[in-house]
Each structure stands twice: as C-alpha cells, then as structure tokens.
mmCIF file of N, CA and C in Angstrom:
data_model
loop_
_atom_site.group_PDB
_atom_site.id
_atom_site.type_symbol
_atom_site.label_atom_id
_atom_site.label_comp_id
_atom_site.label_asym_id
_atom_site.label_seq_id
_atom_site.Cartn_x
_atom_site.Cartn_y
_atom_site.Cartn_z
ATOM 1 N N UNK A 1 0.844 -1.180 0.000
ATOM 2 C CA UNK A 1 0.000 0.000 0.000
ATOM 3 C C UNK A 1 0.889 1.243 0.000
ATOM 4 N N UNK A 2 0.391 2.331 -0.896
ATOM 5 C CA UNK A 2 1.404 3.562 -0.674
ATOM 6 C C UNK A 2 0.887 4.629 0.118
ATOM 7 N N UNK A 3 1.801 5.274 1.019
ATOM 8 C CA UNK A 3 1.456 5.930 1.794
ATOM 9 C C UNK A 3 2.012 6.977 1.360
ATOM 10 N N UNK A 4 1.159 8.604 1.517
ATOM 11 C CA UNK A 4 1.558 9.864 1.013
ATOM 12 C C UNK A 4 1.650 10.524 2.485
ATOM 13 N N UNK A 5 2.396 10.980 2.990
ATOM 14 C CA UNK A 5 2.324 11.983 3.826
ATOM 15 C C UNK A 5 2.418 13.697 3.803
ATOM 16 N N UNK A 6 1.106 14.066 4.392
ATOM 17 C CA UNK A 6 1.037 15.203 4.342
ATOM 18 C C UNK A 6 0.987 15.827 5.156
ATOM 19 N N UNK A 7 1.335 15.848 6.378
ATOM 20 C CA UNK A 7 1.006 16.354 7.576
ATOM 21 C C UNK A 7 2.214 17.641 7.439
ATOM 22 N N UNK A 8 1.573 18.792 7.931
ATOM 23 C CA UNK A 8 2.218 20.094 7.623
ATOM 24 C C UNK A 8 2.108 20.318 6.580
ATOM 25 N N UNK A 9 1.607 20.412 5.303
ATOM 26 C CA UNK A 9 0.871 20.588 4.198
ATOM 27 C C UNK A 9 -0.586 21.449 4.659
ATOM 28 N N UNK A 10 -0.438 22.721 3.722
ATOM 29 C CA UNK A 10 -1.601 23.795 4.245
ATOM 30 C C UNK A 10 -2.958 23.124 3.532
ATOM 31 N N UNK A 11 -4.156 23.503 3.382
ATOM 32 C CA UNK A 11 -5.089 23.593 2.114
ATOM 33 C C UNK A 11 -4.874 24.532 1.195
ATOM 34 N N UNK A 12 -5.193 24.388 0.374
ATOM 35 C CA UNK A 12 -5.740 23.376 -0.200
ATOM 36 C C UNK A 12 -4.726 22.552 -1.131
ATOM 37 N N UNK A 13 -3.522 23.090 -1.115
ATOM 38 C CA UNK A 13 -1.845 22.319 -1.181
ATOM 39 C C UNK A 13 -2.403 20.827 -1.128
ATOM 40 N N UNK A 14 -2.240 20.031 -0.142
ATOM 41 C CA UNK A 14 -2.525 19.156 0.364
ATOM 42 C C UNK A 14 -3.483 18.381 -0.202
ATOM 43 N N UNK A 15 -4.892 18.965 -0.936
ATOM 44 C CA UNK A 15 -5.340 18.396 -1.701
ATOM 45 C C UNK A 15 -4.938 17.820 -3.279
ATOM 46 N N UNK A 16 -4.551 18.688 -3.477
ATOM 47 C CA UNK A 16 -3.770 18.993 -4.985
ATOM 48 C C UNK A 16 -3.149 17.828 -4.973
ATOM 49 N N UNK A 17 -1.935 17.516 -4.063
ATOM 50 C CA UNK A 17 -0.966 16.875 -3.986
ATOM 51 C C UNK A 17 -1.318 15.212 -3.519
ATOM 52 N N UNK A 18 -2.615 15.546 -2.946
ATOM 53 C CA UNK A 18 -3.153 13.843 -3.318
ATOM 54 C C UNK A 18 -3.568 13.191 -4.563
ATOM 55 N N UNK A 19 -4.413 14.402 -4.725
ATOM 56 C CA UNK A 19 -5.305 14.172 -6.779
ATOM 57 C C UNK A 19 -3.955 13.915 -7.392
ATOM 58 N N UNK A 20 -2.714 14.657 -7.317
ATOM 59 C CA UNK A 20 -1.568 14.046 -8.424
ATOM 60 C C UNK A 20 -1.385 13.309 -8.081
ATOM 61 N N UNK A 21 -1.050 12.407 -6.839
ATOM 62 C CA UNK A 21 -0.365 11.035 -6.380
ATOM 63 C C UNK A 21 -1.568 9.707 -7.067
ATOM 64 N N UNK A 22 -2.951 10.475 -6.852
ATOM 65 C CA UNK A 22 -4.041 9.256 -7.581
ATOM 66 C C UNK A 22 -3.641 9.276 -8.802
ATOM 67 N N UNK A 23 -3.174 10.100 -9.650
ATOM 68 C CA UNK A 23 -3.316 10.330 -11.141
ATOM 69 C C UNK A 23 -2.306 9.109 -11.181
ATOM 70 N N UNK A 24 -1.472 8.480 -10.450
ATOM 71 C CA UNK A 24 -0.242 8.220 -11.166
ATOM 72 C C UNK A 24 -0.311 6.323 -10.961
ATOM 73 N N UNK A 25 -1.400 6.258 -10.221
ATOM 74 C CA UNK A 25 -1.927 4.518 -9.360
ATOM 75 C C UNK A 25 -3.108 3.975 -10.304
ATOM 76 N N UNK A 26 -3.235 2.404 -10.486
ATOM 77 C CA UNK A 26 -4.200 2.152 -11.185
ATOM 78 C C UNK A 26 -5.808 2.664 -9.934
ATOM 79 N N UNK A 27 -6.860 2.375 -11.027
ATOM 80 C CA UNK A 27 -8.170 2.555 -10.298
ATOM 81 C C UNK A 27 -7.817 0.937 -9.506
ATOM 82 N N UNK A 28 -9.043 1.049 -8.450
ATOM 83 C CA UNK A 28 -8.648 0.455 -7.300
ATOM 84 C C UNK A 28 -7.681 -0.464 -6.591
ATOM 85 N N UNK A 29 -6.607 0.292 -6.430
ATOM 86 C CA UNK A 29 -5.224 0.740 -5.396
ATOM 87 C C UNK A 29 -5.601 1.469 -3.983
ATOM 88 N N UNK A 30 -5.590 0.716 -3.012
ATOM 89 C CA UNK A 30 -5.299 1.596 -1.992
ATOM 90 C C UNK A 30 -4.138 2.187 -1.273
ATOM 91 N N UNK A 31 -4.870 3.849 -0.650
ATOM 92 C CA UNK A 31 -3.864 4.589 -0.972
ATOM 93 C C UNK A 31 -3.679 5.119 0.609
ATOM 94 N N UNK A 32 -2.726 5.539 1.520
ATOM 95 C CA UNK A 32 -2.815 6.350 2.636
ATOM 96 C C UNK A 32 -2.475 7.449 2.185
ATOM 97 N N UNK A 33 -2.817 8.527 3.318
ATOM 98 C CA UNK A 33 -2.809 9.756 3.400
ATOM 99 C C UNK A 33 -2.582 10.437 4.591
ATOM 100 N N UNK A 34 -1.665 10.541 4.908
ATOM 101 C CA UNK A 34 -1.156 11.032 6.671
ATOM 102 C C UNK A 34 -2.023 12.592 6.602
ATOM 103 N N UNK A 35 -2.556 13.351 6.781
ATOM 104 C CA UNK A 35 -2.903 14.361 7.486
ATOM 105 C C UNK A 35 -3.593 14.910 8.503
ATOM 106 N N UNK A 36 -2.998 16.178 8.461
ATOM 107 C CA UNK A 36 -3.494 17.292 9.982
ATOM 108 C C UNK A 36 -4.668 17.266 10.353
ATOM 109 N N UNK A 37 -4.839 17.363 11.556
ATOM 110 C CA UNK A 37 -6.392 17.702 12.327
ATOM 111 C C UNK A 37 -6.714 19.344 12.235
ATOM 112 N N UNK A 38 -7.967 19.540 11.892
ATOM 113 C CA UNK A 38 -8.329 20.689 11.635
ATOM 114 C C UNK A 38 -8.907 20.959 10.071
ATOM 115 N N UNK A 39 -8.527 22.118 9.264
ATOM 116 C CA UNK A 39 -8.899 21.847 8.236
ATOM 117 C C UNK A 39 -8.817 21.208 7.397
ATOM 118 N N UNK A 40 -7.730 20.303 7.113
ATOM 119 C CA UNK A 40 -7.017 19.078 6.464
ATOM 120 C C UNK A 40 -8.226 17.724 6.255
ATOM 121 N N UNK A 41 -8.351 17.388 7.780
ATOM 122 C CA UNK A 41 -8.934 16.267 7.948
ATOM 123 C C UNK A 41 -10.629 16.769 7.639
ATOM 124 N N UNK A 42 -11.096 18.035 7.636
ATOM 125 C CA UNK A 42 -12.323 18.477 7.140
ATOM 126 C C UNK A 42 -12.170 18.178 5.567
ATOM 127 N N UNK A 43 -11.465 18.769 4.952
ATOM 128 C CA UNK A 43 -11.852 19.112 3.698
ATOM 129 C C UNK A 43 -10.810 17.969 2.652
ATOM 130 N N UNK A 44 -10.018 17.691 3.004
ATOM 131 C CA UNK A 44 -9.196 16.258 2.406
ATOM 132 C C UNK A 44 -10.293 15.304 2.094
ATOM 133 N N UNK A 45 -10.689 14.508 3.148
ATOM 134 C CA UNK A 45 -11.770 13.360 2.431
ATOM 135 C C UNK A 45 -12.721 13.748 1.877
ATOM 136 N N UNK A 46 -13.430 14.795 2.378
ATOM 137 C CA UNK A 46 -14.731 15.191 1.324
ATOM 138 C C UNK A 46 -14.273 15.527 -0.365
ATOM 139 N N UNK A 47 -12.959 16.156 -0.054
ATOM 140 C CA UNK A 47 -12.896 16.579 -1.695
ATOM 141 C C UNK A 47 -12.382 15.085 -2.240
ATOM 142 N N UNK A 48 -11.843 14.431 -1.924
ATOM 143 C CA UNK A 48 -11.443 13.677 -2.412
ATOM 144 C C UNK A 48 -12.585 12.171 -2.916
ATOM 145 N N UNK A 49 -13.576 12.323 -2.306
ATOM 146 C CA UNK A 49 -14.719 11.470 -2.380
ATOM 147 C C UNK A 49 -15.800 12.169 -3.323
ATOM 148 N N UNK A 50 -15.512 13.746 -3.356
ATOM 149 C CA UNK A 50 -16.306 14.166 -4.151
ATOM 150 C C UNK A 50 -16.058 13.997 -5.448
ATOM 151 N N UNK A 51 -14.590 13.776 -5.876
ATOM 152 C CA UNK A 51 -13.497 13.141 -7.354
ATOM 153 C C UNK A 51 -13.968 11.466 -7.761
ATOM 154 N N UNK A 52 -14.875 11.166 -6.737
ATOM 155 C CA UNK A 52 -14.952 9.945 -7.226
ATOM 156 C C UNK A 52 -14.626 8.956 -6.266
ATOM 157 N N UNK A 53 -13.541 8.645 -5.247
ATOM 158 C CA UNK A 53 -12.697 7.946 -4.412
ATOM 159 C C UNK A 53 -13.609 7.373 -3.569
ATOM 160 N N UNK A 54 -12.917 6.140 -2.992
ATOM 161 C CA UNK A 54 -14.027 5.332 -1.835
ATOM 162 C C UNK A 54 -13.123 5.593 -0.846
ATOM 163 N N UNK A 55 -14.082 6.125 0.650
ATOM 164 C CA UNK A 55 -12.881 6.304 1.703
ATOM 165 C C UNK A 55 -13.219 4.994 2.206
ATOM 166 N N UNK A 56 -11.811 4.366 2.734
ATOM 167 C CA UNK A 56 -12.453 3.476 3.632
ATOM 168 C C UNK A 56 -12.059 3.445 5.401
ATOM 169 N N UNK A 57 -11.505 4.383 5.372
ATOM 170 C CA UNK A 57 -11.398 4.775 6.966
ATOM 171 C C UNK A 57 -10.717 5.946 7.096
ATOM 172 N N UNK A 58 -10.820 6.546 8.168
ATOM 173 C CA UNK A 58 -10.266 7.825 8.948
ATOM 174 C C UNK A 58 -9.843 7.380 10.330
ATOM 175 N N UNK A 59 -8.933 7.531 10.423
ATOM 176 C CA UNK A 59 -8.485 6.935 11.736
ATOM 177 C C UNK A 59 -7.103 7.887 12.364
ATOM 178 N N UNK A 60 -7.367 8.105 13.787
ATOM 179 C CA UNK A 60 -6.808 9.433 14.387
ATOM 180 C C UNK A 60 -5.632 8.270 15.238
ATOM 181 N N UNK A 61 -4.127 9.000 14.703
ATOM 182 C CA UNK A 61 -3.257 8.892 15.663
ATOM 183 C C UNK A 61 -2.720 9.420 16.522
ATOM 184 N N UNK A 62 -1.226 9.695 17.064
ATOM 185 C CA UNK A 62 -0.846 10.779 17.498
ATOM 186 C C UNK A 62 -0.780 12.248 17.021
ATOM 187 N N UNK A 63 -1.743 13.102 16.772
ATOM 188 C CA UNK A 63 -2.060 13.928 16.466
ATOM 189 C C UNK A 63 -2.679 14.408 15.081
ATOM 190 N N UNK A 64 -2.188 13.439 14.034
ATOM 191 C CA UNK A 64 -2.581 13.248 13.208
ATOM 192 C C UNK A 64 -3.539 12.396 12.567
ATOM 193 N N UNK A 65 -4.163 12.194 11.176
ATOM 194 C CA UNK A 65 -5.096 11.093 11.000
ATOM 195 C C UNK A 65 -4.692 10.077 9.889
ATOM 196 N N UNK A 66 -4.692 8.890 9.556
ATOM 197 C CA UNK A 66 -4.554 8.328 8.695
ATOM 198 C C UNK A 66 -5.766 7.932 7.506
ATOM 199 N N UNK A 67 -5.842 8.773 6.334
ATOM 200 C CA UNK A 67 -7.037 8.368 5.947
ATOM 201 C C UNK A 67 -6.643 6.934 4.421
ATOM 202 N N UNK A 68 -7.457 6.536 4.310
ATOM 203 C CA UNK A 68 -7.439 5.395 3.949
ATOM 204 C C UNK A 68 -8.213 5.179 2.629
ATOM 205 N N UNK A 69 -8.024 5.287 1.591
ATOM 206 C CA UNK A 69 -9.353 5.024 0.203
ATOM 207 C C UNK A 69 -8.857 4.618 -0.911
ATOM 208 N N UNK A 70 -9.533 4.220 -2.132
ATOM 209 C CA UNK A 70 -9.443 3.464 -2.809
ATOM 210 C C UNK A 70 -9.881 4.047 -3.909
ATOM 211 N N UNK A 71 -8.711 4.124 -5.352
ATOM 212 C CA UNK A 71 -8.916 4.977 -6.075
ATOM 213 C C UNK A 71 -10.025 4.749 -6.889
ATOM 214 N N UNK A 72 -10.542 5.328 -7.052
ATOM 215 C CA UNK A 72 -11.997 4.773 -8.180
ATOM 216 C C UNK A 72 -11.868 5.377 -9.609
ATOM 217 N N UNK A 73 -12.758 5.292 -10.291
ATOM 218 C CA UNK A 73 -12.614 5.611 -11.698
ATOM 219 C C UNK A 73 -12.632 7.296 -12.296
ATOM 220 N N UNK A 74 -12.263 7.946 -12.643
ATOM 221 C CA UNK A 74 -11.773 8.874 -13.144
ATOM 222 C C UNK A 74 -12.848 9.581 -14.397
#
C-alpha cells in the first residue's frame, strides 16, 4: 500500500498533492494519506470522495489522521 504523507501541508496544497499522487496509481489501489487535524482532515476526504474515491477509513493517531481510500474511476 502507498502511503503519502502530508502532515504540515496547508489547504488546499494538500489536496492537490493527493489528486496528483491518484493520477499516477491504477483505479482500485489503496492509498494512505497522513494528514493534519483541523482543516485538512475536514476538507481532504470530502474533496477527495467528491473526485470519485471510496474512503475506507479515517483513523486518528498521534495527532494526526490516517485516511485510507481506494482509487476509483476517473
């Protein structure tokens, strides 16, 4: 599984920089995504589910969250 880390990555940066990392994986590949609590973890999965993507978890670590989804079709 590939993991992108973004934690310290502003918005909407952070989004951007996931949509290119999907561009580059077949459709369903799952993918991590390390980011920040706050606006990150607001607006990261929604936009990214709104592109199409299946989340399949959000899950909070030490300060950060690991989100979890599966690229879908384009």
């Amino acid at each position: 599984m590939q993991t992108l880390d973004l934690r310290g990555v502003t918005c909407p940066t952070n989004f951007v920089m996931a949509k290119l990392e999907l561009e580059d994986i077949e459709v369903g590949t799952t993918v991590e995504f390390l980011i920040d609590d706050g606006e990150p973890v607001k607006n990261v999965p929604r936009s990214l589910k709104d592109e199409g993507h299946k989340l399949l978890g959000l899950q909070e670590r030490d300060g950060y969250y690991v989100l979890t989804l599966e690229k879908g079709a384009e």
